[in-house]
XYZ file of C-alpha atoms in Angstrom:
446
model
C 58.043 324.720 157.051
C 57.197 320.802 155.681
C 59.817 318.276 156.869
C 61.142 317.291 153.572
C 61.184 313.589 152.791
C 64.536 311.378 152.955
C 63.184 308.650 151.583
C 62.344 310.773 148.187
C 65.126 312.516 148.182
C 67.521 309.324 148.563
C 65.561 307.654 145.434
C 66.343 310.383 143.213
C 69.902 310.898 144.149
C 70.508 307.443 143.654
C 69.194 307.042 140.391
C 70.908 310.251 139.347
C 74.308 308.536 140.862
C 73.767 305.347 139.121
C 73.437 307.527 135.826
C 76.632 308.900 136.429
C 78.707 306.217 137.171
C 77.088 304.259 133.793
C 78.094 307.476 132.012
C 81.572 307.602 133.453
C 82.037 303.455 132.582
C 80.715 304.417 129.307
C 83.182 307.130 128.731
C 86.138 305.420 129.840
C 85.432 302.379 127.705
C 84.870 304.671 124.832
C 87.963 306.559 125.440
C 90.058 303.636 125.518
C 88.325 301.972 122.568
C 86.694 299.134 124.788
C 84.578 296.612 122.512
C 81.900 297.060 124.893
C 81.564 300.626 124.788
C 78.095 302.741 123.930
C 78.362 303.718 120.365
C 77.718 307.298 121.591
C 76.994 309.057 125.363
C 73.478 309.723 124.200
C 72.866 306.611 124.557
C 72.604 307.121 128.497
C 70.050 309.607 128.684
C 69.109 311.202 131.786
C 66.701 309.387 134.377
C 62.794 310.555 133.970
C 62.110 312.535 136.543
C 58.075 312.191 137.660
C 56.586 315.463 136.989
C 54.612 315.535 140.563
C 57.877 314.923 142.113
C 58.143 316.510 145.918
C 62.120 316.360 146.494
C 63.890 319.808 146.021
C 66.210 317.957 143.699
C 63.990 317.013 141.267
C 61.660 320.143 141.406
C 64.970 322.352 141.001
C 65.800 320.651 137.802
C 62.265 320.780 136.111
C 61.892 324.298 137.142
C 65.822 325.272 135.822
C 64.973 323.158 132.812
C 68.478 321.785 133.207
C 69.703 319.688 130.034
C 71.221 316.442 129.978
C 75.031 317.923 129.979
C 74.070 320.630 133.177
C 72.209 317.624 135.064
C 75.334 315.558 134.668
C 77.857 318.322 136.229
C 75.271 318.723 138.816
C 75.643 315.355 139.670
C 79.419 315.070 139.272
C 80.020 317.891 141.858
C 77.537 316.094 144.303
C 78.906 313.260 143.941
C 81.977 313.450 146.528
C 79.201 314.346 149.065
C 76.577 311.568 148.848
C 78.700 308.785 146.836
C 82.071 309.367 146.613
C 83.223 305.932 145.391
C 81.518 306.754 142.264
C 84.337 308.698 140.917
C 87.294 305.861 142.204
C 87.309 304.945 137.893
C 88.985 308.513 137.589
C 91.945 307.142 139.736
C 93.219 304.965 136.733
C 96.999 305.573 135.907
C 98.730 305.920 132.635
C 101.304 302.945 132.887
C 103.612 304.875 130.368
C 104.159 307.585 132.504
C 103.095 306.367 136.123
C 101.001 308.722 136.864
C 97.118 310.013 136.688
C 95.790 310.472 133.019
C 95.881 314.148 132.927
C 92.904 314.378 130.567
C 90.737 313.299 133.763
C 91.811 316.246 135.607
C 90.730 315.785 139.052
C 92.514 316.650 142.498
C 93.336 314.696 145.643
C 91.815 316.508 148.705
C 94.126 316.614 151.972
C 91.426 315.107 154.215
C 88.885 313.607 152.110
C 90.199 310.109 150.568
C 87.912 310.333 147.260
C 88.437 311.927 143.893
C 87.590 315.617 143.861
C 86.380 316.778 140.397
C 87.633 319.797 138.314
C 86.311 321.504 135.267
C 88.574 319.028 133.403
C 86.672 316.369 134.638
C 83.316 317.729 133.563
C 84.457 318.197 130.312
C 86.192 314.940 129.741
C 83.226 313.335 131.058
C 81.129 314.976 128.605
C 83.265 315.279 125.614
C 86.393 312.913 126.156
C 88.654 313.835 123.237
C 86.067 315.556 120.936
C 87.541 319.285 120.401
C 84.661 320.250 118.503
C 82.268 319.111 121.390
C 84.214 320.213 124.201
C 84.533 323.889 123.049
C 81.134 324.551 123.606
C 81.058 323.487 126.949
C 84.293 325.047 127.943
C 83.283 328.533 127.076
C 79.333 328.431 128.336
C 78.956 325.511 130.983
C 81.116 327.912 134.081
C 80.001 331.311 132.831
C 76.654 331.698 131.703
C 74.901 328.628 132.003
C 71.875 327.625 134.620
C 74.367 325.888 136.850
C 76.600 329.122 136.821
C 74.021 332.257 137.082
C 71.835 330.146 139.781
C 74.869 330.029 141.890
C 74.830 325.702 141.717
C 78.392 325.103 140.962
C 81.588 326.825 141.259
C 85.218 326.655 139.887
C 87.162 327.329 142.587
C 90.303 329.723 141.520
C 93.563 328.640 140.095
C 97.142 330.178 140.067
C 97.497 332.722 137.166
C 99.462 330.380 135.273
C 97.149 327.345 135.582
C 93.993 326.588 133.258
C 91.191 327.976 135.056
C 89.445 324.383 134.440
C 91.931 322.857 136.557
C 90.205 324.434 139.383
C 87.902 322.331 141.428
C 84.543 321.930 140.630
C 82.408 322.349 143.816
C 78.712 322.667 144.531
C 77.975 325.784 146.365
C 77.007 325.401 149.973
C 73.576 327.182 149.275
C 72.765 324.854 146.535
C 73.863 321.692 148.890
C 71.295 322.820 150.954
C 68.495 323.697 148.495
C 68.903 320.716 146.571
C 68.567 318.294 149.661
C 65.862 320.402 151.403
C 67.796 320.672 154.755
C 69.828 317.354 154.785
C 72.841 319.438 153.222
C 75.740 320.868 154.535
C 74.596 324.015 156.785
C 76.915 327.528 156.650
C 78.265 328.257 160.011
C 76.681 331.031 161.987
C 79.906 332.680 162.701
C 80.455 334.759 159.818
C 82.524 332.643 157.835
C 80.295 333.476 154.630
C 81.582 336.581 153.127
C 78.532 337.617 151.624
C 74.873 337.652 153.426
C 71.685 337.756 151.451
C 70.257 340.884 152.812
C 65.831 341.251 152.527
C 63.103 343.146 153.621
C 59.538 343.251 154.094
C 59.290 347.082 154.188
C 58.426 349.522 151.522
C 59.486 352.825 150.293
C 57.049 354.341 152.803
C 58.582 352.930 155.679
C 61.831 354.834 154.934
C 62.203 358.257 156.154
C 64.803 360.355 154.544
C 65.397 363.726 153.506
C 63.551 364.402 149.947
C 66.906 364.816 147.806
C 68.246 361.630 149.623
C 64.786 359.657 148.375
C 65.148 361.493 145.105
C 68.291 360.027 144.504
C 67.410 356.721 145.707
C 64.712 356.643 143.026
C 67.336 357.833 140.636
C 69.292 354.524 141.270
C 66.375 352.585 141.136
C 65.808 353.787 137.617
C 69.329 352.793 136.624
C 68.430 349.146 137.851
C 65.553 348.934 135.482
C 66.875 350.459 132.586
C 70.362 349.016 133.285
C 70.208 346.658 129.770
C 68.791 349.189 127.579
C 71.639 351.757 128.261
C 74.063 349.253 127.808
C 72.680 349.237 124.333
C 73.179 352.387 123.494
C 76.330 353.150 121.418
C 77.020 356.678 122.652
C 76.557 355.751 126.169
C 78.867 352.649 126.103
C 81.711 354.872 124.462
C 81.569 357.506 127.152
C 80.280 355.678 130.322
C 82.024 352.523 131.763
C 79.828 349.977 132.970
C 78.318 349.682 136.578
C 77.767 352.356 139.078
C 79.299 353.095 142.691
C 77.321 355.028 145.516
C 78.237 355.407 148.991
C 76.045 356.010 151.809
C 77.111 357.945 154.879
C 75.562 358.518 157.950
C 74.808 357.103 161.503
C 73.967 353.685 162.500
C 70.264 353.003 162.398
C 69.379 355.609 159.554
C 68.278 353.782 156.869
C 71.312 352.836 154.848
C 70.948 348.973 154.890
C 66.810 349.553 154.261
C 67.475 351.736 151.458
C 69.681 349.133 149.725
C 67.286 346.399 150.418
C 64.420 348.156 148.746
C 66.640 349.157 146.214
C 66.809 344.639 145.837
C 63.180 344.329 146.424
C 61.856 346.787 143.828
C 63.451 346.021 141.180
C 63.816 342.182 141.447
C 67.734 341.729 142.262
C 69.341 339.963 145.350
C 71.268 342.413 147.510
C 74.337 340.597 148.987
C 75.948 342.956 151.993
C 80.043 342.085 152.495
C 81.640 343.257 155.986
C 84.534 344.602 155.449
C 85.366 344.492 158.903
C 85.288 340.571 158.796
C 87.443 340.661 155.707
C 90.195 342.421 157.850
C 89.897 340.816 160.585
C 89.531 336.831 159.370
C 90.840 336.648 156.150
C 94.333 338.542 156.009
C 96.162 336.387 153.564
C 93.170 335.267 151.670
C 91.534 338.362 150.954
C 91.879 338.726 147.231
C 90.847 334.838 146.770
C 87.746 335.389 148.600
C 86.359 338.891 147.288
C 87.456 337.298 143.788
C 85.051 334.652 144.603
C 82.095 337.133 145.558
C 82.807 339.481 142.769
C 82.626 336.651 140.103
C 79.304 335.540 141.364
C 77.634 338.606 141.934
C 78.643 339.745 138.170
C 77.299 336.084 136.861
C 73.800 336.549 138.828
C 73.731 340.117 138.820
C 73.803 341.129 142.291
C 73.512 344.135 144.258
C 76.601 344.439 146.294
C 76.129 346.270 149.786
C 79.964 346.789 151.553
C 79.613 347.401 155.294
C 81.819 349.214 157.419
C 83.833 350.886 155.030
C 86.159 352.628 157.560
C 87.686 349.197 158.166
C 89.563 349.482 154.901
C 89.126 352.744 153.482
C 89.630 355.169 156.586
C 92.408 357.993 155.960
C 95.581 356.468 155.553
C 98.436 356.396 157.645
C 102.154 355.862 157.103
C 102.948 352.216 155.923
C 104.829 350.972 159.374
C 105.063 347.000 158.600
C 105.178 344.078 155.921
C 101.660 343.583 157.089
C 100.424 347.009 156.197
C 101.929 346.813 152.574
C 100.100 343.565 152.201
C 96.571 345.205 153.526
C 97.573 348.094 151.074
C 97.763 345.490 148.071
C 94.517 343.899 148.901
C 92.643 347.084 149.075
C 94.071 347.992 145.620
C 92.785 344.672 144.532
C 89.268 345.644 146.038
C 89.195 348.792 144.397
C 90.087 347.355 140.936
C 87.203 344.999 141.234
C 84.728 347.393 142.282
C 85.463 349.716 139.060
C 85.400 346.682 136.762
C 81.839 345.416 138.289
C 78.988 346.096 135.836
C 76.353 346.405 138.284
C 75.317 348.388 141.801
C 77.531 348.699 144.443
C 76.865 350.486 147.713
C 79.621 351.317 150.261
C 78.036 352.028 153.679
C 79.999 354.356 156.247
C 78.974 356.054 159.716
C 81.008 359.059 158.703
C 82.264 360.668 155.276
C 84.992 362.727 156.851
C 86.431 359.095 158.226
C 87.261 357.906 154.570
C 90.271 358.660 152.107
C 89.781 361.244 149.988
C 90.630 359.581 147.137
C 88.105 356.586 147.701
C 85.445 359.105 147.925
C 86.325 360.549 144.653
C 85.806 357.013 142.845
C 82.181 356.935 143.526
C 79.529 358.068 140.594
C 76.934 359.265 143.602
C 77.245 360.334 147.476
C 74.046 360.059 149.743
C 73.775 361.514 153.022
C 71.725 359.631 155.871
C 71.527 362.333 158.591
C 69.980 361.623 161.936
C 66.453 362.336 161.442
C 64.891 365.930 162.765
C 61.862 366.039 164.981
C 59.227 365.778 162.319
C 60.945 362.698 161.082
C 61.008 360.791 164.432
C 57.618 361.399 164.839
C 56.919 359.858 161.984
C 58.982 357.020 162.375
C 57.747 356.769 165.823
C 53.935 356.486 164.752
C 55.233 353.954 161.794
C 56.944 351.834 164.192
C 54.031 351.651 166.447
C 51.231 351.286 163.858
C 48.725 348.617 164.634
C 50.264 348.286 168.235
C 47.913 349.330 171.309
C 48.999 351.994 172.988
C 48.170 353.652 176.170
C 46.404 357.509 176.152
C 48.993 359.119 177.590
C 51.568 358.077 174.629
C 52.129 361.030 172.971
C 54.346 360.533 169.912
C 55.157 364.118 169.301
C 56.436 364.549 172.853
C 58.908 361.446 172.249
C 60.096 362.907 169.053
C 60.883 366.155 170.395
C 62.706 364.826 173.752
C 64.716 361.763 172.346
C 67.167 362.077 169.370
C 66.647 358.682 168.079
C 67.454 356.853 164.814
C 65.185 354.844 162.991
C 66.956 351.674 164.215
C 66.715 352.968 167.862
C 63.467 353.185 167.828
C 62.717 349.703 166.280
C 64.764 348.717 169.288
C 62.530 350.230 171.708
C 59.496 348.645 169.914
C 60.995 345.473 170.308
C 61.229 345.581 173.797
C 58.061 346.964 174.314
C 56.016 344.196 172.138
C 57.504 341.497 174.754
C 55.859 343.466 177.608
C 52.866 343.597 175.487
C 52.350 339.664 175.130
C 53.755 339.031 178.651
C 51.323 341.557 180.552
C 48.368 341.737 177.895
C 47.729 345.210 178.223
C 48.813 348.523 175.912
C 52.079 350.064 175.683
C 52.322 353.181 178.051
C 54.653 355.941 178.387
C 56.157 354.615 181.495
C 57.090 351.260 179.241
C 58.775 353.008 176.331
C 60.536 355.304 178.984
C 61.711 352.320 180.438
C 63.054 350.843 176.976
C 64.555 354.155 176.143
C 66.551 353.709 179.754
C 67.750 350.099 178.578
C 68.556 351.650 174.967
C 70.521 354.374 176.741
C 72.483 351.488 179.186
C 73.095 349.242 175.993
C 74.257 351.796 174.212
C 75.912 354.355 175.863
């Protein structure tokens, strides 16, 4: 990957931040009736970006065709990261009430000494006290503008009794890394992010399943491509709730994640995986907040959501033995509510249908089995995995398929070990090498 140019990026960000400071100063002067105030905020246009700009910030602004308001909100969300002092003017106090002006919004962080903008801050910057100017931004900017649908900014959730716009206006971690071409904050690899993108370079030909399961997957693919037109049918809209929930069940390595990835790849839809076991172990007490953020963003950006390790939350119910159990049940109820309200496709993956609560299973529109492959399917998986890989004449994939009851995922693990040996010794893969890899596979997974 080409190394980004920090000089070009720094110059672009400096111009945008200078513009933000000028608009902020003009808005404050205009709001408080200063004689030096500009006649209109439009007299301070956004900086021009060169058509041949090479930095990621300029390229994104041009690619998404961000308008003046969207650029202003974007650089406002970035300011605490790159020039926090640019927002110090918002700390001005109302001498009559001896507190900050409520109309500018904003939060004071626990560790960050600077001003943290909220949705209210953005609207004050854009519209001041002009209600007619404020309303279009209030109902558009944080829901269906490019900033929201592209996942560039977020409004942090607030308490039920507080206005939604009092939530902190933040740049998403992914957008920060993208806009700064690698110079932004990276998400930790420890799983602190609840939803992770899932992609695949494979095709439907690489997915070896029973014909009935494949047929149902193609039906799901058709629903994804026809979703918009189905929503315009008045009769269907009355009879059917939006969204599609499907359960994939089967042993690990049988293709549940690959099938979901292919549904996304073939319909141009992003797939994000949510690890339910991580939610239970890491986010007890904050589950509703984190799940709410996932669902809100997934709905805005029309994601396919894949919930893995379903048994962690939706196993067969046992008696409630503690307050912790009751709280966990409340969180499960919240998750079920959001799943049923979600207008897109939700895939829930489990290793065995029998491990799940029957009431939970009844909530799905379709249930697809991913069984262990039989000898014929296993031979096809062996041949697909080793296609284009030099193998010795003694390798017989039909025999391997008969002798070893493996999933496609396990066969891929065997290939991984054999491929390393091929590179090390520069010779074709022999039956002995495959047998050794199989033995390591058995030892590793018992």
